[in-house]
PDB file of C-alpha atoms in Angstrom:
ATOM      1  CA  MET A  25      -7.678 -21.465 -24.651  1.00 89.00           C
ATOM      2  CA  LEU A  26      -5.487 -22.492 -21.678  1.00 95.00           C
ATOM      3  CA  LEU A  27      -2.556 -20.593 -20.222  1.00 97.00           C
ATOM      4  CA  ASP A  28       0.882 -22.003 -20.983  1.00 96.00           C
ATOM      5  CA  ALA A  29       3.653 -21.233 -18.459  1.00 96.00           C
ATOM      6  CA  SER A  30       6.314 -21.406 -21.191  1.00 95.00           C
ATOM      7  CA  ASP A  31       4.581 -18.607 -23.134  1.00 95.00           C
ATOM      8  CA  SER A  32       3.567 -16.449 -20.134  1.00 97.00           C
ATOM      9  CA  GLN A  33       4.883 -13.347 -18.422  1.00 97.00           C
ATOM     10  CA  LEU A  34       3.413 -11.853 -15.240  1.00 98.00           C
ATOM     11  CA  VAL A  35       2.898  -8.115 -14.677  1.00 98.00           C
ATOM     12  CA  LEU A  36       1.938  -6.833 -11.215  1.00 98.00           C
ATOM     13  CA  VAL A  37       0.633  -3.269 -11.265  1.00 98.00           C
ATOM     14  CA  ASP A  38       0.912  -0.762  -8.393  1.00 98.00           C
ATOM     15  CA  TYR A  39       0.398  -2.606  -5.078  1.00 98.00           C
ATOM     16  CA  GLN A  40       1.796   0.437  -3.322  1.00 97.00           C
ATOM     17  CA  ALA A  41       2.110   1.254   0.361  1.00 91.00           C
ATOM     18  CA  ARG A  42      -0.031   4.400   0.366  1.00 94.00           C
ATOM     19  CA  LEU A  43      -2.633   3.020  -2.036  1.00 96.00           C
ATOM     20  CA  MET A  44      -3.398  -0.432  -0.631  1.00 97.00           C
ATOM     21  CA  PRO A  45      -5.094   0.643   2.650  1.00 97.00           C
ATOM     22  CA  ALA A  46      -7.830   2.341   0.577  1.00 97.00           C
ATOM     23  CA  ILE A  47      -8.369  -0.629  -1.772  1.00 98.00           C
ATOM     24  CA  PHE A  48     -11.516  -2.774  -1.502  1.00 98.00           C
ATOM     25  CA  GLU A  49     -10.454  -6.198  -0.128  1.00 97.00           C
ATOM     26  CA  GLY A  50      -6.848  -4.923  -0.214  1.00 97.00           C
ATOM     27  CA  PRO A  51      -5.193  -7.586   2.023  1.00 97.00           C
ATOM     28  CA  GLN A  52      -6.739 -10.459   0.044  1.00 97.00           C
ATOM     29  CA  VAL A  53      -5.809  -8.837  -3.286  1.00 98.00           C
ATOM     30  CA  LEU A  54      -2.183  -8.370  -2.186  1.00 98.00           C
ATOM     31  CA  ALA A  55      -2.037 -11.955  -0.861  1.00 97.00           C
ATOM     32  CA  ASN A  56      -3.132 -13.231  -4.285  1.00 98.00           C
ATOM     33  CA  ALA A  57      -0.540 -11.049  -6.039  1.00 98.00           C
ATOM     34  CA  LEU A  58       2.156 -12.601  -3.844  1.00 98.00           C
ATOM     35  CA  ARG A  59       0.815 -16.086  -4.633  1.00 97.00           C
ATOM     36  CA  LEU A  60       0.994 -15.320  -8.353  1.00 98.00           C
ATOM     37  CA  ALA A  61       4.567 -14.032  -8.065  1.00 98.00           C
ATOM     38  CA  ARG A  62       5.687 -17.095  -6.070  1.00 97.00           C
ATOM     39  CA  MET A  63       4.008 -19.449  -8.548  1.00 97.00           C
ATOM     40  CA  ALA A  64       5.685 -17.600 -11.416  1.00 97.00           C
ATOM     41  CA  GLN A  65       9.061 -17.946  -9.722  1.00 96.00           C
ATOM     42  CA  ALA A  66       8.545 -21.694  -9.183  1.00 96.00           C
ATOM     43  CA  LEU A  67       7.575 -22.158 -12.841  1.00 96.00           C
ATOM     44  CA  ARG A  68      10.187 -19.785 -14.306  1.00 96.00           C
ATOM     45  CA  VAL A  69       7.639 -17.294 -15.586  1.00 97.00           C
ATOM     46  CA  PRO A  70       9.262 -13.826 -15.931  1.00 96.00           C
ATOM     47  CA  THR A  71       7.666 -11.368 -13.499  1.00 97.00           C
ATOM     48  CA  TRP A  72       7.627  -7.565 -13.734  1.00 98.00           C
ATOM     49  CA  GLY A  73       6.292  -4.929 -11.363  1.00 98.00           C
ATOM     50  CA  THR A  74       5.153  -1.335 -11.808  1.00 98.00           C
ATOM     51  CA  GLU A  75       4.863   1.569  -9.379  1.00 98.00           C
ATOM     52  CA  GLN A  76       2.805   4.688 -10.082  1.00 97.00           C
ATOM     53  CA  ASN A  77       4.604   7.878  -8.980  1.00 96.00           C
ATOM     54  CA  PRO A  78       6.416   6.048  -6.139  1.00 96.00           C
ATOM     55  CA  GLU A  79       7.629   9.290  -4.555  1.00 95.00           C
ATOM     56  CA  LYS A  80       4.000  10.100  -3.725  1.00 94.00           C
ATOM     57  CA  LEU A  81       2.421   6.616  -3.380  1.00 95.00           C
ATOM     58  CA  GLY A  82       5.390   4.722  -1.962  1.00 95.00           C
ATOM     59  CA  PRO A  83       6.947   1.512  -3.308  1.00 96.00           C
ATOM     60  CA  ASN A  84       5.411  -1.915  -3.716  1.00 97.00           C
ATOM     61  CA  PRO A  85       5.893  -4.126  -0.628  1.00 97.00           C
ATOM     62  CA  PRO A  86       9.483  -5.446  -0.437  1.00 97.00           C
ATOM     63  CA  GLU A  87       8.316  -9.088  -0.480  1.00 97.00           C
ATOM     64  CA  LEU A  88       6.573  -8.419  -3.818  1.00 98.00           C
ATOM     65  CA  ARG A  89       9.392  -6.305  -5.242  1.00 97.00           C
ATOM     66  CA  GLU A  90      11.979  -9.036  -4.634  1.00 97.00           C
ATOM     67  CA  LEU A  91       9.919 -11.526  -6.686  1.00 97.00           C
ATOM     68  CA  CYS A  92       9.973  -9.190  -9.723  1.00 97.00           C
ATOM     69  CA  GLN A  93      12.859  -9.170 -12.179  1.00 96.00           C
ATOM     70  CA  LYS A  94      12.493  -5.402 -12.488  1.00 96.00           C
ATOM     71  CA  THR A  95      10.025  -2.768 -11.271  1.00 98.00           C
ATOM     72  CA  LEU A  96       9.039   0.067 -13.602  1.00 97.00           C
ATOM     73  CA  SER A  97       8.617   3.501 -12.038  1.00 97.00           C
ATOM     74  CA  LYS A  98       5.964   5.300 -14.086  1.00 98.00           C
ATOM     75  CA  MET A  99       3.990   8.512 -14.319  1.00 97.00           C
ATOM     76  CA  HIS A 100       1.546   7.442 -17.054  1.00 98.00           C
ATOM     77  CA  PHE A 101      -1.377   5.389 -15.767  1.00 98.00           C
ATOM     78  CA  GLY A 102      -0.776   2.848 -18.551  1.00 98.00           C
ATOM     79  CA  ALA A 103       2.653   1.250 -18.062  1.00 98.00           C
ATOM     80  CA  VAL A 104       3.214   0.642 -21.792  1.00 97.00           C
ATOM     81  CA  SER A 105       3.506   4.419 -22.278  1.00 95.00           C
ATOM     82  CA  ASP A 106       6.500   4.366 -19.911  1.00 96.00           C
ATOM     83  CA  GLY A 107       8.265   1.430 -21.592  1.00 95.00           C
ATOM     84  CA  LEU A 108       6.746  -1.806 -20.232  1.00 96.00           C
ATOM     85  CA  ALA A 109       6.377  -3.374 -23.689  1.00 94.00           C
ATOM     86  CA  ASP A 110      10.139  -3.006 -24.234  1.00 93.00           C
ATOM     87  CA  TRP A 111      10.682  -5.282 -21.216  1.00 94.00           C
ATOM     88  CA  LEU A 112       8.072  -7.794 -22.358  1.00 94.00           C
ATOM     89  CA  ARG A 113       9.251  -7.984 -25.962  1.00 88.00           C
ATOM     90  CA  PRO A 114      13.036  -8.370 -26.191  1.00 70.00           C
ATOM     91  CA  PRO A 115      14.830  -6.597 -29.022  1.00 59.00           C
ATOM     92  CA  VAL A 116      15.741  -8.518 -32.159  1.00 55.00           C
ATOM     93  CA  ARG A 117      19.384  -9.531 -32.066  1.00 50.00           C
ATOM     94  CA  GLN A 118      21.374  -7.719 -34.705  1.00 50.00           C
ATOM     95  CA  GLN A 119      23.712  -9.644 -36.972  1.00 48.00           C
ATOM     96  CA  ALA A 120      27.340  -9.057 -36.036  1.00 48.00           C
ATOM     97  CA  SER A 121      28.943  -6.480 -38.277  1.00 48.00           C
ATOM     98  CA  GLY A 122      31.986  -7.409 -40.269  1.00 48.00           C
ATOM     99  CA  ASN A 123      33.042  -8.226 -43.788  1.00 48.00           C
ATOM    100  CA  ALA A 124      30.514 -11.033 -44.271  1.00 48.00           C
ATOM    101  CA  ARG A 125      29.147  -9.352 -47.399  1.00 52.00           C
ATOM    102  CA  SER A 126      32.487  -9.900 -49.125  1.00 56.00           C
ATOM    103  CA  LEU A 127      32.409 -13.641 -48.432  1.00 56.00           C
ATOM    104  CA  PRO A 128      30.861 -16.124 -50.857  1.00 59.00           C
ATOM    105  CA  LYS A 129      27.232 -16.763 -49.930  1.00 56.00           C
ATOM    106  CA  HIS A 130      27.852 -20.327 -48.701  1.00 55.00           C
ATOM    107  CA  LEU A 131      30.398 -19.009 -46.150  1.00 58.00           C
ATOM    108  CA  GLN A 132      28.245 -16.202 -44.762  1.00 56.00           C
ATOM    109  CA  LYS A 133      26.644 -16.735 -41.357  1.00 53.00           C
ATOM    110  CA  PRO A 134      22.847 -16.705 -41.405  1.00 52.00           C
ATOM    111  CA  ALA A 135      21.105 -13.747 -39.754  1.00 52.00           C
ATOM    112  CA  ALA A 136      20.321 -14.294 -36.086  1.00 44.00           C
ATOM    113  CA  ALA A 137      16.746 -15.305 -35.298  1.00 42.00           C
ATOM    114  CA  PRO A 138      14.692 -12.914 -33.177  1.00 45.00           C
ATOM    115  CA  ALA A 139      14.889 -13.444 -29.419  1.00 44.00           C
ATOM    116  CA  SER A 140      12.101 -15.739 -28.304  1.00 59.00           C
ATOM    117  CA  GLU A 141       8.947 -13.901 -27.305  1.00 83.00           C
ATOM    118  CA  ARG A 142       6.366 -14.783 -24.690  1.00 92.00           C
ATOM    119  CA  GLN A 143       3.139 -13.404 -26.123  1.00 93.00           C
ATOM    120  CA  THR A 144       0.853 -14.088 -23.152  1.00 96.00           C
ATOM    121  CA  VAL A 145       0.770 -11.471 -20.393  1.00 97.00           C
ATOM    122  CA  VAL A 146      -0.931 -12.364 -17.130  1.00 98.00           C
ATOM    123  CA  VAL A 147      -1.670  -9.068 -15.394  1.00 98.00           C
ATOM    124  CA  ALA A 148      -3.086  -8.024 -12.034  1.00 98.00           C
ATOM    125  CA  GLY A 149      -3.070  -4.863  -9.973  1.00 98.00           C
ATOM    126  CA  CYS A 150      -4.582  -1.685  -8.647  1.00 98.00           C
ATOM    127  CA  GLU A 151      -6.485   0.382  -9.292  1.00 98.00           C
ATOM    128  CA  ALA A 152      -8.414  -1.934 -11.586  1.00 98.00           C
ATOM    129  CA  HIS A 153     -10.289   0.875 -13.369  1.00 98.00           C
ATOM    130  CA  VAL A 154      -7.247   3.138 -13.853  1.00 98.00           C
ATOM    131  CA  CYS A 155      -3.675   1.799 -14.025  1.00 98.00           C
ATOM    132  CA  LEU A 156      -4.541  -1.871 -14.474  1.00 98.00           C
ATOM    133  CA  LEU A 157      -7.191  -1.118 -17.107  1.00 98.00           C
ATOM    134  CA  GLN A 158      -5.036   1.276 -19.112  1.00 98.00           C
ATOM    135  CA  THR A 159      -2.002  -1.035 -18.952  1.00 98.00           C
ATOM    136  CA  ALA A 160      -4.054  -4.044 -20.076  1.00 98.00           C
ATOM    137  CA  LEU A 161      -5.713  -2.129 -22.936  1.00 98.00           C
ATOM    138  CA  GLU A 162      -2.318  -0.866 -24.116  1.00 97.00           C
ATOM    139  CA  LEU A 163      -0.953  -4.428 -24.052  1.00 97.00           C
ATOM    140  CA  ILE A 164      -3.916  -5.592 -26.153  1.00 97.00           C
ATOM    141  CA  GLU A 165      -3.126  -2.781 -28.621  1.00 96.00           C
ATOM    142  CA  GLN A 166       0.468  -4.095 -28.702  1.00 94.00           C
ATOM    143  CA  GLU A 167      -0.990  -7.495 -29.759  1.00 93.00           C
ATOM    144  CA  PHE A 168      -0.192  -9.367 -26.560  1.00 95.00           C
ATOM    145  CA  ASP A 169      -2.689 -11.970 -25.306  1.00 96.00           C
ATOM    146  CA  VAL A 170      -3.840 -10.454 -22.015  1.00 98.00           C
ATOM    147  CA  TRP A 171      -5.217 -12.456 -19.072  1.00 98.00           C
ATOM    148  CA  VAL A 172      -6.464 -10.444 -16.074  1.00 98.00           C
ATOM    149  CA  VAL A 173      -6.393 -12.150 -12.662  1.00 98.00           C
ATOM    150  CA  THR A 174      -9.581 -10.793 -11.133  1.00 98.00           C
ATOM    151  CA  ASP A 175      -9.035 -11.846  -7.512  1.00 98.00           C
ATOM    152  CA  ALA A 176      -5.639 -10.107  -7.500  1.00 98.00           C
ATOM    153  CA  CYS A 177      -7.126  -6.818  -8.762  1.00 98.00           C
ATOM    154  CA  SER A 178      -9.205  -4.158  -7.072  1.00 98.00           C
ATOM    155  CA  SER A 179     -10.094  -0.485  -6.797  1.00 98.00           C
ATOM    156  CA  ARG A 180     -11.167   1.787  -3.958  1.00 98.00           C
ATOM    157  CA  THR A 181     -14.754   0.824  -4.761  1.00 98.00           C
ATOM    158  CA  GLU A 182     -16.285  -2.454  -5.855  1.00 97.00           C
ATOM    159  CA  ARG A 183     -18.284  -0.707  -8.588  1.00 98.00           C
ATOM    160  CA  ASN A 184     -15.165   0.720 -10.246  1.00 98.00           C
ATOM    161  CA  ARG A 185     -13.440  -2.681 -10.058  1.00 98.00           C
ATOM    162  CA  ASP A 186     -16.376  -4.475 -11.673  1.00 98.00           C
ATOM    163  CA  ALA A 187     -16.718  -1.828 -14.394  1.00 98.00           C
ATOM    164  CA  ALA A 188     -13.054  -2.394 -15.259  1.00 98.00           C
ATOM    165  CA  PHE A 189     -13.621  -6.152 -15.607  1.00 98.00           C
ATOM    166  CA  ASP A 190     -16.626  -5.582 -17.891  1.00 98.00           C
ATOM    167  CA  ARG A 191     -14.635  -3.260 -20.112  1.00 98.00           C
ATOM    168  CA  LEU A 192     -11.577  -5.534 -20.236  1.00 98.00           C
ATOM    169  CA  ALA A 193     -13.681  -8.566 -21.178  1.00 98.00           C
ATOM    170  CA  GLY A 194     -15.305  -6.521 -23.952  1.00 97.00           C
ATOM    171  CA  ALA A 195     -11.853  -5.517 -25.244  1.00 97.00           C
ATOM    172  CA  GLY A 196     -10.722  -9.148 -25.533  1.00 97.00           C
ATOM    173  CA  ALA A 197      -8.914  -9.817 -22.251  1.00 98.00           C
ATOM    174  CA  GLU A 198      -9.463 -13.203 -20.614  1.00 98.00           C
ATOM    175  CA  LEU A 199     -10.680 -12.941 -17.006  1.00 98.00           C
ATOM    176  CA  VAL A 200      -9.252 -15.595 -14.679  1.00 98.00           C
ATOM    177  CA  THR A 201      -8.536 -16.241 -10.993  1.00 98.00           C
ATOM    178  CA  THR A 202      -5.316 -17.034  -9.161  1.00 98.00           C
ATOM    179  CA  GLU A 203      -6.217 -20.733  -8.934  1.00 97.00           C
ATOM    180  CA  MET A 204      -7.075 -20.904 -12.642  1.00 97.00           C
ATOM    181  CA  VAL A 205      -3.615 -19.516 -13.423  1.00 98.00           C
ATOM    182  CA  ALA A 206      -1.991 -22.014 -11.038  1.00 97.00           C
ATOM    183  CA  PHE A 207      -3.599 -25.122 -12.474  1.00 97.00           C
ATOM    184  CA  GLU A 208      -3.310 -24.027 -16.109  1.00 97.00           C
ATOM    185  CA  TRP A 209       0.392 -23.262 -15.682  1.00 97.00           C
ATOM    186  CA  LEU A 210       0.813 -26.721 -14.081  1.00 96.00           C
ATOM    187  CA  ARG A 211      -1.544 -28.716 -16.385  1.00 95.00           C
ATOM    188  CA  THR A 212      -0.874 -31.971 -14.476  1.00 95.00           C
ATOM    189  CA  ALA A 213      -0.554 -33.240 -10.905  1.00 94.00           C
ATOM    190  CA  GLU A 214       2.645 -34.916 -12.108  1.00 94.00           C
ATOM    191  CA  HIS A 215       4.361 -31.549 -12.674  1.00 95.00           C
ATOM    192  CA  PRO A 216       7.548 -31.358 -10.540  1.00 95.00           C
ATOM    193  CA  ALA A 217       6.307 -28.089  -8.956  1.00 95.00           C
ATOM    194  CA  PHE A 218       2.790 -29.392  -8.194  1.00 95.00           C
ATOM    195  CA  ARG A 219       3.218 -29.722  -4.417  1.00 94.00           C
ATOM    196  CA  GLU A 220       4.919 -26.331  -4.128  1.00 94.00           C
ATOM    197  CA  ILE A 221       2.140 -24.604  -6.084  1.00 94.00           C
ATOM    198  CA  GLN A 222      -0.585 -26.520  -4.227  1.00 93.00           C
ATOM    199  CA  ALA A 223       0.877 -25.314  -0.914  1.00 94.00           C
ATOM    200  CA  LEU A 224       0.658 -21.703  -2.110  1.00 93.00           C
ATOM    201  CA  ILE A 225      -3.052 -21.850  -2.898  1.00 87.00           C
ATOM    202  CA  LYS A 226      -4.306 -23.844   0.108  1.00 81.00           C
TER     203      LYS A 226
END
């Protein structure tokens, strides 16, 4: 029931230059997204960004982009439809080809284990009722555990944002805040990154 940094990935959806000025509480929402990305970096949580039709809506802010391992340019509102799940779930390593089948069984190398997977996706973004909602619902369909950071999400109107949260909760997403993520990823004041994370949320 608590987030685990070692099993988490962070996805930041569409904090784009031409969109953010119209977003309800936009500066605060973007500030929380940056906090999340910096916390993820400190705790070695992989972080991914998305941009909806960046030619029309512009890119994510450079300070956010540089904290993401990669940023997905998309045209679908749900990022999974444009390949996000392939980034979140690494491919299974294939066994090296060769003449192993001709060797006696005790000399054959065992098949490689699948690449480790982080099944928990912490997601935040804009607009909450469109791109964030559709991305989160697609991730739930892909059997990821989805945690939505409510104070790092918004829409042009408060009503649309709140409707998205209601729907996401009903679909099985966990609704959390930036500080909940911080302290659950840390778990203890003795964590080596505690002071760094504490400074980010003060």
